[in-house]
CSV table of C-alpha atoms in Angstrom, one decimal:
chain,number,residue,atom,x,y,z
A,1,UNK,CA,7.5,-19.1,-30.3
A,2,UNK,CA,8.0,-15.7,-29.8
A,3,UNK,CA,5.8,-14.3,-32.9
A,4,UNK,CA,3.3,-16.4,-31.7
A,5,UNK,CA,3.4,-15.3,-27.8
A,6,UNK,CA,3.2,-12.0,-29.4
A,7,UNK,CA,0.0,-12.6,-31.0
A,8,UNK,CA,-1.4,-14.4,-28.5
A,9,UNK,CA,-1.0,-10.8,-26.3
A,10,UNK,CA,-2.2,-8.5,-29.0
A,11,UNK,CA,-5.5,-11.3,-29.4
A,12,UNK,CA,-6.1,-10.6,-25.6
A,13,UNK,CA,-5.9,-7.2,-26.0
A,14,UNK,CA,-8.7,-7.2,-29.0
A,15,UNK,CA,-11.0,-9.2,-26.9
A,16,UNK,CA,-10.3,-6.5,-24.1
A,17,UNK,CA,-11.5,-3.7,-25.9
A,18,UNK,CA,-14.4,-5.5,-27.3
A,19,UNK,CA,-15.7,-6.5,-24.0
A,20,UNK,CA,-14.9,-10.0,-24.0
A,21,UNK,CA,-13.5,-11.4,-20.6
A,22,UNK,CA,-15.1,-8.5,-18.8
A,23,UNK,CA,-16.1,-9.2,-15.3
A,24,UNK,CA,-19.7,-9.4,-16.2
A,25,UNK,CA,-18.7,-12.3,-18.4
A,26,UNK,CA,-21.0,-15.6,-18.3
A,27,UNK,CA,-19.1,-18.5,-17.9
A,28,UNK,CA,-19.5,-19.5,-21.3
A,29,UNK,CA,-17.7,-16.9,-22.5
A,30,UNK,CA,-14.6,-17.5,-20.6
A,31,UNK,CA,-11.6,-18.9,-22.0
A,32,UNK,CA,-9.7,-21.8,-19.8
A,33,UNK,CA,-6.8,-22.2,-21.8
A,34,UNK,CA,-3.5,-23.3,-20.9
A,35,UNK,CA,-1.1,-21.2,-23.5
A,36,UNK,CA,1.6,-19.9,-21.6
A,37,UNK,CA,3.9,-21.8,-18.9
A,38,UNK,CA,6.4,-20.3,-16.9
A,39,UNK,CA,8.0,-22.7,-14.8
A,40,UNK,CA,11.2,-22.8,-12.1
A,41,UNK,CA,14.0,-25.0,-12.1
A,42,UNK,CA,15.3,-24.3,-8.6
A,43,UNK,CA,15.4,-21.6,-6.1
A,44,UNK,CA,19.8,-21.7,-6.4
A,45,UNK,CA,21.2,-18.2,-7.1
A,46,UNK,CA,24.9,-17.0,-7.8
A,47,UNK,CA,24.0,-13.4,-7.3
A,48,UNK,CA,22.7,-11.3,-4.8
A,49,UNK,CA,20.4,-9.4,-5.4
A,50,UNK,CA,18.2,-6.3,-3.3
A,51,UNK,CA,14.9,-6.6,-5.1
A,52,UNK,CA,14.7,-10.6,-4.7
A,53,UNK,CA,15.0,-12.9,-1.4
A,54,UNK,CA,15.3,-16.4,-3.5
A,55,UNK,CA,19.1,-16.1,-2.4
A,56,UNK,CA,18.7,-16.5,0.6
A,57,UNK,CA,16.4,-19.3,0.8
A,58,UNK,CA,19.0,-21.8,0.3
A,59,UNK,CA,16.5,-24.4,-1.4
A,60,UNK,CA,18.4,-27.0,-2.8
A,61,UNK,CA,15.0,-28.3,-4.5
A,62,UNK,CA,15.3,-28.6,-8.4
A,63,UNK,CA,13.0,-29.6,-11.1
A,64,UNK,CA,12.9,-32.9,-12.1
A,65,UNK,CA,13.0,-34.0,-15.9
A,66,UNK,CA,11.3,-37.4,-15.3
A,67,UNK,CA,8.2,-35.6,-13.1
A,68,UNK,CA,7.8,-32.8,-15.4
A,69,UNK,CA,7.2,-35.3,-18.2
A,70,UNK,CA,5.2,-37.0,-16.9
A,71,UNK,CA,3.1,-34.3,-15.5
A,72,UNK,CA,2.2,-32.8,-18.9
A,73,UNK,CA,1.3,-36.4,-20.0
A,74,UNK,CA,-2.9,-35.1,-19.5
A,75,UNK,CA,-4.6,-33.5,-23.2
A,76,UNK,CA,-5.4,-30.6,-20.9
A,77,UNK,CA,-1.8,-28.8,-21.7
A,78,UNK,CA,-2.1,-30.0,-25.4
A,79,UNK,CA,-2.9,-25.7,-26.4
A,80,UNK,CA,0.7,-25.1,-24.4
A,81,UNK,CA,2.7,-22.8,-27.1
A,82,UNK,CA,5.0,-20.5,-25.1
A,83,UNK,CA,6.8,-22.1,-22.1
A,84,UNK,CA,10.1,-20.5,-20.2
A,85,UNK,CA,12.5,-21.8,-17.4
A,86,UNK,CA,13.6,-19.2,-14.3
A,87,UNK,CA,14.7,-20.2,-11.4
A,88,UNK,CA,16.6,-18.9,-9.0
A,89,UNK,CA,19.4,-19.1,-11.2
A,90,UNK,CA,17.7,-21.7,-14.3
A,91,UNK,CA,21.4,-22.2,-15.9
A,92,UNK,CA,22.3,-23.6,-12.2
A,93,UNK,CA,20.3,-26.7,-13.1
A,94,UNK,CA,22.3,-29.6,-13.4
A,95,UNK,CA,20.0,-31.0,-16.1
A,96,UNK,CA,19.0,-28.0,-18.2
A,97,UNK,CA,18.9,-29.7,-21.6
A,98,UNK,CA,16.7,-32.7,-20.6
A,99,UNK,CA,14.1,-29.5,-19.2
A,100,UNK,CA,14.3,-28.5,-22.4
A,101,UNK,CA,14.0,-31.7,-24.2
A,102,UNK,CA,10.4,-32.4,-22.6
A,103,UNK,CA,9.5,-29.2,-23.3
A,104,UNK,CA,10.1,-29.7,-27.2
A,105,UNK,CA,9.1,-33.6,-27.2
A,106,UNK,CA,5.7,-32.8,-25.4
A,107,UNK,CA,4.7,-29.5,-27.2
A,108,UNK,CA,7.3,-29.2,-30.3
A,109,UNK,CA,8.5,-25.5,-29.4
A,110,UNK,CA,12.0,-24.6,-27.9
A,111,UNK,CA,11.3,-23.0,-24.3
A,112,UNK,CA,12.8,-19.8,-23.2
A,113,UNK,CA,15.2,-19.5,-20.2
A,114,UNK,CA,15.9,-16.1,-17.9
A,115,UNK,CA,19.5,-15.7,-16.7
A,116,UNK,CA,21.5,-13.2,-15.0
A,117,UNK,CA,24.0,-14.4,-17.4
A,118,UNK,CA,26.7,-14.6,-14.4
A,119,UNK,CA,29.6,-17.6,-14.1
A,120,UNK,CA,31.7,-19.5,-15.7
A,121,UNK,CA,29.6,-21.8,-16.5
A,122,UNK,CA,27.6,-19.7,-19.6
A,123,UNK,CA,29.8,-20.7,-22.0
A,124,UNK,CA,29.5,-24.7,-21.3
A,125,UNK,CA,25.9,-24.3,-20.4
A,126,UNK,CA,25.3,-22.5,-24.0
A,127,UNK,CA,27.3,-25.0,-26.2
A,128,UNK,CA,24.5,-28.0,-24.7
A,129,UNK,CA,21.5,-25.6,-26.2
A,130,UNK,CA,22.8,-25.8,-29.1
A,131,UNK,CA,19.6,-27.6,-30.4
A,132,UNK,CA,17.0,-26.3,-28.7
A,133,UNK,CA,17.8,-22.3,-30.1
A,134,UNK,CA,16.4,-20.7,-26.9
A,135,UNK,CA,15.2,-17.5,-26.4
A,136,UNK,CA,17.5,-16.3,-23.5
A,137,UNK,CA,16.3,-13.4,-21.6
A,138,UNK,CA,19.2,-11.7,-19.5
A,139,UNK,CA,18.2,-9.7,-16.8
A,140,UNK,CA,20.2,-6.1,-16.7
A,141,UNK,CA,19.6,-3.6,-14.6
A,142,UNK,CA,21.6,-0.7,-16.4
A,143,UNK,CA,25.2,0.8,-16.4
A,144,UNK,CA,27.9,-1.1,-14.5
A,145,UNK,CA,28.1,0.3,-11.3
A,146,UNK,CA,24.4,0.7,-11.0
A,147,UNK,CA,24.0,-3.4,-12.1
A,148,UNK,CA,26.5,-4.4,-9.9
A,149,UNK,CA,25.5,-2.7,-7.0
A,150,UNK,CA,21.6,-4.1,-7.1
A,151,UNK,CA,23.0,-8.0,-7.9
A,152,UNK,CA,25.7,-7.9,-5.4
A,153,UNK,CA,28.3,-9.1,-6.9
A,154,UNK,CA,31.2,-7.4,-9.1
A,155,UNK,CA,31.9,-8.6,-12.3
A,156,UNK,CA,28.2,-9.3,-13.3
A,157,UNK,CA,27.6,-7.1,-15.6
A,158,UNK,CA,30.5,-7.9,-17.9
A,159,UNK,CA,29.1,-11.3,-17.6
A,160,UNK,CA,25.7,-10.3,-18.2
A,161,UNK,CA,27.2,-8.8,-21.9
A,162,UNK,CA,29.2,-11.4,-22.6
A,163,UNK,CA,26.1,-14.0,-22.3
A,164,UNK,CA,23.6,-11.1,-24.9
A,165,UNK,CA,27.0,-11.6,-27.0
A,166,UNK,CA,27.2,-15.7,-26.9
A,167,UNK,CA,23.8,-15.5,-27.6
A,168,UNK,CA,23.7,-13.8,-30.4
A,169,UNK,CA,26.4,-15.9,-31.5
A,170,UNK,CA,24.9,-19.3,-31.1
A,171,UNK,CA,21.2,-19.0,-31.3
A,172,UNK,CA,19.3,-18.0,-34.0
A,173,UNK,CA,17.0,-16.4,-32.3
A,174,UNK,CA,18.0,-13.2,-30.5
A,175,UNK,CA,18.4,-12.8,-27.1
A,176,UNK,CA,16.1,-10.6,-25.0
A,177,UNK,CA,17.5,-8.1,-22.2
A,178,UNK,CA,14.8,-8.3,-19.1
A,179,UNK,CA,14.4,-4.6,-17.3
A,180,UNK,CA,13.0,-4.0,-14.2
A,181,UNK,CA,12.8,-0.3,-13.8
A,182,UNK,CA,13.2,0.8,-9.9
A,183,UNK,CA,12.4,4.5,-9.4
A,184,UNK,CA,16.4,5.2,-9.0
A,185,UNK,CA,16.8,3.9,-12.1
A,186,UNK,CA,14.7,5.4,-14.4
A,187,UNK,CA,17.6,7.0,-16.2
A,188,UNK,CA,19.1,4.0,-16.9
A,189,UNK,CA,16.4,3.2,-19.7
A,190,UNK,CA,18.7,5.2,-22.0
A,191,UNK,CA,21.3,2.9,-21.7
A,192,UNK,CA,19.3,-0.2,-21.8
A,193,UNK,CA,18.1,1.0,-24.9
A,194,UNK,CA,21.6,1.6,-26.6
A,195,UNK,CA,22.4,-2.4,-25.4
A,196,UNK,CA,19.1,-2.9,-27.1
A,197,UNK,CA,20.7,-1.6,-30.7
A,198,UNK,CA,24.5,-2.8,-29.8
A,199,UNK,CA,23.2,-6.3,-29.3
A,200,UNK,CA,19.7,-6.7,-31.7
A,201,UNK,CA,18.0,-7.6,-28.8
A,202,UNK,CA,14.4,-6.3,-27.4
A,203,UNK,CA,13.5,-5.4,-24.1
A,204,UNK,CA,11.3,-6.7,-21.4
A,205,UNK,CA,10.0,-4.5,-19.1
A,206,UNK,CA,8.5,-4.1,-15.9
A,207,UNK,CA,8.2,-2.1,-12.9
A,208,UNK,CA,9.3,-2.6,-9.2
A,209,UNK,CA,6.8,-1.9,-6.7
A,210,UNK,CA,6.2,-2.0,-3.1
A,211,UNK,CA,5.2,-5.6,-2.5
A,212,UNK,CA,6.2,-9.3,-1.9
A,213,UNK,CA,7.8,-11.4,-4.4
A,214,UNK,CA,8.9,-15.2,-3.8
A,215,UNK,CA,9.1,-14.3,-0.3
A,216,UNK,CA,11.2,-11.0,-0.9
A,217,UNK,CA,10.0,-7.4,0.0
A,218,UNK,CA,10.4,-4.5,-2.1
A,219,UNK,CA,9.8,-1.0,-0.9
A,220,UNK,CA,9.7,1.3,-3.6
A,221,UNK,CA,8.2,4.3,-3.6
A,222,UNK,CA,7.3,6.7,-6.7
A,223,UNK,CA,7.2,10.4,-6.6
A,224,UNK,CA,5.0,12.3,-9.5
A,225,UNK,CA,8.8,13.2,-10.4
A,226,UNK,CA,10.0,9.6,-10.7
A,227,UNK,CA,6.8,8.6,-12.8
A,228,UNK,CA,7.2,12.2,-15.2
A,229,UNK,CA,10.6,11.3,-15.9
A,230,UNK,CA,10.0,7.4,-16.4
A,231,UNK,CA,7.1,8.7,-19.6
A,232,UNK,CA,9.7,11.1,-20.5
A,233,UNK,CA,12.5,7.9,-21.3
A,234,UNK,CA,9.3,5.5,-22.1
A,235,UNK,CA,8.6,8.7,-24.8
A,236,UNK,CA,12.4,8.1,-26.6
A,237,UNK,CA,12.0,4.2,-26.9
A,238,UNK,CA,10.2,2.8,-30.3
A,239,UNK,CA,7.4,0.1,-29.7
A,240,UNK,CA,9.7,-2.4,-32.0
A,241,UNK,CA,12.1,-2.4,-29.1
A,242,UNK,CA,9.4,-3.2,-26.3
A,243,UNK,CA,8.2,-7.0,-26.1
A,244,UNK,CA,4.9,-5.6,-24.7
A,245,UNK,CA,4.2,-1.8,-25.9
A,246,UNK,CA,0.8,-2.3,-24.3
A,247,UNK,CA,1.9,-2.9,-20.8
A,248,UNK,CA,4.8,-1.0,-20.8
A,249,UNK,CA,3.1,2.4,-21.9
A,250,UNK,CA,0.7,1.6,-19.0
A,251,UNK,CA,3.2,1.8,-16.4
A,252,UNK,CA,3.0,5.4,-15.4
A,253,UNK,CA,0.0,5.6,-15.2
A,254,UNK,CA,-0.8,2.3,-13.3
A,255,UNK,CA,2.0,4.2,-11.0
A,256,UNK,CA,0.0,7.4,-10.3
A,257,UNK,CA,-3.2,5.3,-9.9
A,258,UNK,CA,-2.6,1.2,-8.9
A,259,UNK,CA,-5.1,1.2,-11.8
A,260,UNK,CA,-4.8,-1.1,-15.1
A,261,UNK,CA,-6.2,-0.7,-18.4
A,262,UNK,CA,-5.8,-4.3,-19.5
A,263,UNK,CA,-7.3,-7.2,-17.1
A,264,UNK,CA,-4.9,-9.9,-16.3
A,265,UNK,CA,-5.2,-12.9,-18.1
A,266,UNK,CA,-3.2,-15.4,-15.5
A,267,UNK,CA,-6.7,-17.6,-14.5
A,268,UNK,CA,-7.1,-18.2,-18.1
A,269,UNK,CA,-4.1,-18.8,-19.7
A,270,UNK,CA,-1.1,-19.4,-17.4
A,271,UNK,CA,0.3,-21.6,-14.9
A,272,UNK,CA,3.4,-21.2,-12.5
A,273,UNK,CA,5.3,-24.2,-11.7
A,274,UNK,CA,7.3,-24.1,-8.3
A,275,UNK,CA,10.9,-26.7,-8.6
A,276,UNK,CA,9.2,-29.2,-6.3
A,277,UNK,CA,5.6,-29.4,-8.4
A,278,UNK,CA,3.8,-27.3,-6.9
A,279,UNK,CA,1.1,-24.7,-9.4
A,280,UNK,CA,0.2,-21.1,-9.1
A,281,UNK,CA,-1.9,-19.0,-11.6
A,282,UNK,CA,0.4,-16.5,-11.3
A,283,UNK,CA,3.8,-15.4,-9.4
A,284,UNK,CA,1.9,-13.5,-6.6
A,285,UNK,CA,-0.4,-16.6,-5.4
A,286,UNK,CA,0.0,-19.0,-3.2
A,287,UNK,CA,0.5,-22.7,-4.6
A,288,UNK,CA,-2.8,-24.4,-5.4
A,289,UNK,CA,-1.9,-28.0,-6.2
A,290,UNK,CA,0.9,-30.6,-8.2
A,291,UNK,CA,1.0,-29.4,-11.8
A,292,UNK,CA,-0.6,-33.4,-12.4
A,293,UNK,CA,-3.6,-32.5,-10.5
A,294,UNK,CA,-4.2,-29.2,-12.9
A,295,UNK,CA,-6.6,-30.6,-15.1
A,296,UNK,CA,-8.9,-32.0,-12.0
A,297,UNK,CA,-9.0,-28.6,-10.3
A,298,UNK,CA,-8.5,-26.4,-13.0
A,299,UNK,CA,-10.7,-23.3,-12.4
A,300,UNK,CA,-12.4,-24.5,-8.8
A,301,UNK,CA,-9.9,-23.6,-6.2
A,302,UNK,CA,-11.0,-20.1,-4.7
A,303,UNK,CA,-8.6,-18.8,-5.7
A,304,UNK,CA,-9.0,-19.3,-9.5
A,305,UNK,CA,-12.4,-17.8,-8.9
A,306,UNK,CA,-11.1,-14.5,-7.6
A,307,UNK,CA,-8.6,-14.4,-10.0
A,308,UNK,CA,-11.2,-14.9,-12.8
A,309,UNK,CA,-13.2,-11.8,-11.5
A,310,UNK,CA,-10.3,-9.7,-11.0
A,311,UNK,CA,-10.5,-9.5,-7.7
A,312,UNK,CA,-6.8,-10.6,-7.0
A,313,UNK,CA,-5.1,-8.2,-8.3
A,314,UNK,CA,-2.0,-6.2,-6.2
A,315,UNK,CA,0.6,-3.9,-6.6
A,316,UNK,CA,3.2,-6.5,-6.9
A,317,UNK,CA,1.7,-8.1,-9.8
A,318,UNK,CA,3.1,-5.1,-11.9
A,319,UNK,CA,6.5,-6.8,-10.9
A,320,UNK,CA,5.8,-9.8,-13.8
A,321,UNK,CA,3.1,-7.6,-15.9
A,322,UNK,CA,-0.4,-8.2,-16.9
A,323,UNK,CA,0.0,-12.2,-17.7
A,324,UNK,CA,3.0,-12.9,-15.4
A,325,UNK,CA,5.4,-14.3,-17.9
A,326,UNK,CA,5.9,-11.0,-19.1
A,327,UNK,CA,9.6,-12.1,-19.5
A,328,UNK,CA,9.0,-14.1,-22.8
């Protein structure tokens, strides 16, 4: 799954340079094509942390096993090949396993799950995944003190090493440590890089802006300092390390600018599925409808329109990168 979501980004970006899905596109050119799923399993959370407001939401909502199946049921999804679980907290689901038990029964690929790797519960949680040999993406936001501080709770980034290590150990596929850089933590790449080697993991990286996410606000600001010294640490890191080279080494200058080189790719190839049903084309728009009435409105709504002719686009989008699954 992963070489494939892999390819699947570098094709996009061919067709980019060549002109294809440009906004003077006819519609015969474009490309409706469900490929890449990114759906929640709750809004729970264990942690508290100061970019995200799911925390406090206290949604007790989940995903159901028995509606998501029968949801995909439509040939519409048949071109699904890369699908991960977040949440909230995604190993906080009571039924994790079943999740990922549609996922491989209705499309044959083992789907991805993004943790803070926090609680007791890992371990237990791990040793039912056995079979599925998920990517897991653990989300670290650098040394101790600093991680600690921005989840809110002590002890979580132990756990959050402790989950890269039991992944390593029971999945064949290597685990993934999710970054999202913050302009006071810039400096912490370095050390997100040397987990990187410790644990033969990659990284997945975005950038926290100024903007609304899932009902949270983020306020941060970047200073031509912050952004020089974010390409100075971006300059020490190898591509083979970075899930996405392309949209990482665009982040300084989409900084300076709130411009992007690549167009997002979210009204063609993504969907966002809330705990309760409910579809976005992306992490920054609203809901449009139940994921079973995708294939019946699938590119109508307004709001696929605007999203089609990149009109959509804001800061906080660079929070989930240019396809917003940018975690898998």
């Amino acid at each position: 799954m992963i070489s494939r979501f892999c390819e699947i980004i570098t094709e996009n970006f061919h067709d980019i340079a060549n002109g294809v899905f440009s906004k003077n596109s006819s519609s015969s050119d474009e490309q409706l094509n469900i490929k890449m799923m990114s759906i929640a399993t709750n809004w729970m959370c264990n942690l508290r942390c100061e970019i995200c407001d799911i925390w406090k939401k206290k949604d007790k909502t989940i995903l159901s096993p028995s509606l998501l199946r029968a949801s995909l049921q439509s040939p519409f999804f048949d071109n699904v090949e890369c699908v991960g679980f977040f949440g909230g907290e995604t190993t906080l689901h009571p039924a994790l396993p079943e999740l990922m038990q549609v996922i491989k029964d209705r499309f044959g690929i083992n789907a991805a799950i993004v943790t803070n790797g926090y609680g007791k519960h890992i371990p237990d949680i791990f040793n039912n995944l056995k079979d599925f040999n998920p990517l897991i993406c653990v989300s670290i936001d650098g040394q101790k003190n600093v991680h600690d501080i921005r989840r809110g709770k002590k002890g979580s980034y132990e756990d959050a090493l402790r989950t890269l290590a039991r992944a390593n150990d029971l999945f064949s596929q290597k685990p993934r440590i999710s970054f999202t850089v913050l302009p006071d933590t810039v400096n912490e790449l370095s050390h997100i890089l040397e987990l990187a080697k410790k644990f033969n993991t990659d990284i997945s990286m975005r950038a926290g802006v100024s903007g609304s996410y899932f009902g949270g606000k983020s306020n941060e600001k970047w200073s031509e300092h912050d952004i020089k010294q974010l390409e100075d640490q971006l300059s020490n890191i190898p591509d083979s390390f970075l899930t996405n080279p392309f949209f990482v080494r665009d982040i300084p200058e989409f900084l300076r600018s709130g411009k992007v080189k690549i167009q997002c790719k979210a009204a063609y190839n993504i969907l966002v599925v809330d705990p309760d049903m409910n579809t976005r084309i992306c992490h920054s728009l609203e809901p449009i409808c139940k994921l079973a009435d995708v294939p019946k409105n699938w590119g109508k709504h307004p709001e696929w329109k605007a999203a089609k002719n990149g009109r959509c686009f804001k800061r906080e989008c660079f929070i989930d990168g240019p396809y917003s699954t940018s975690w898998f």
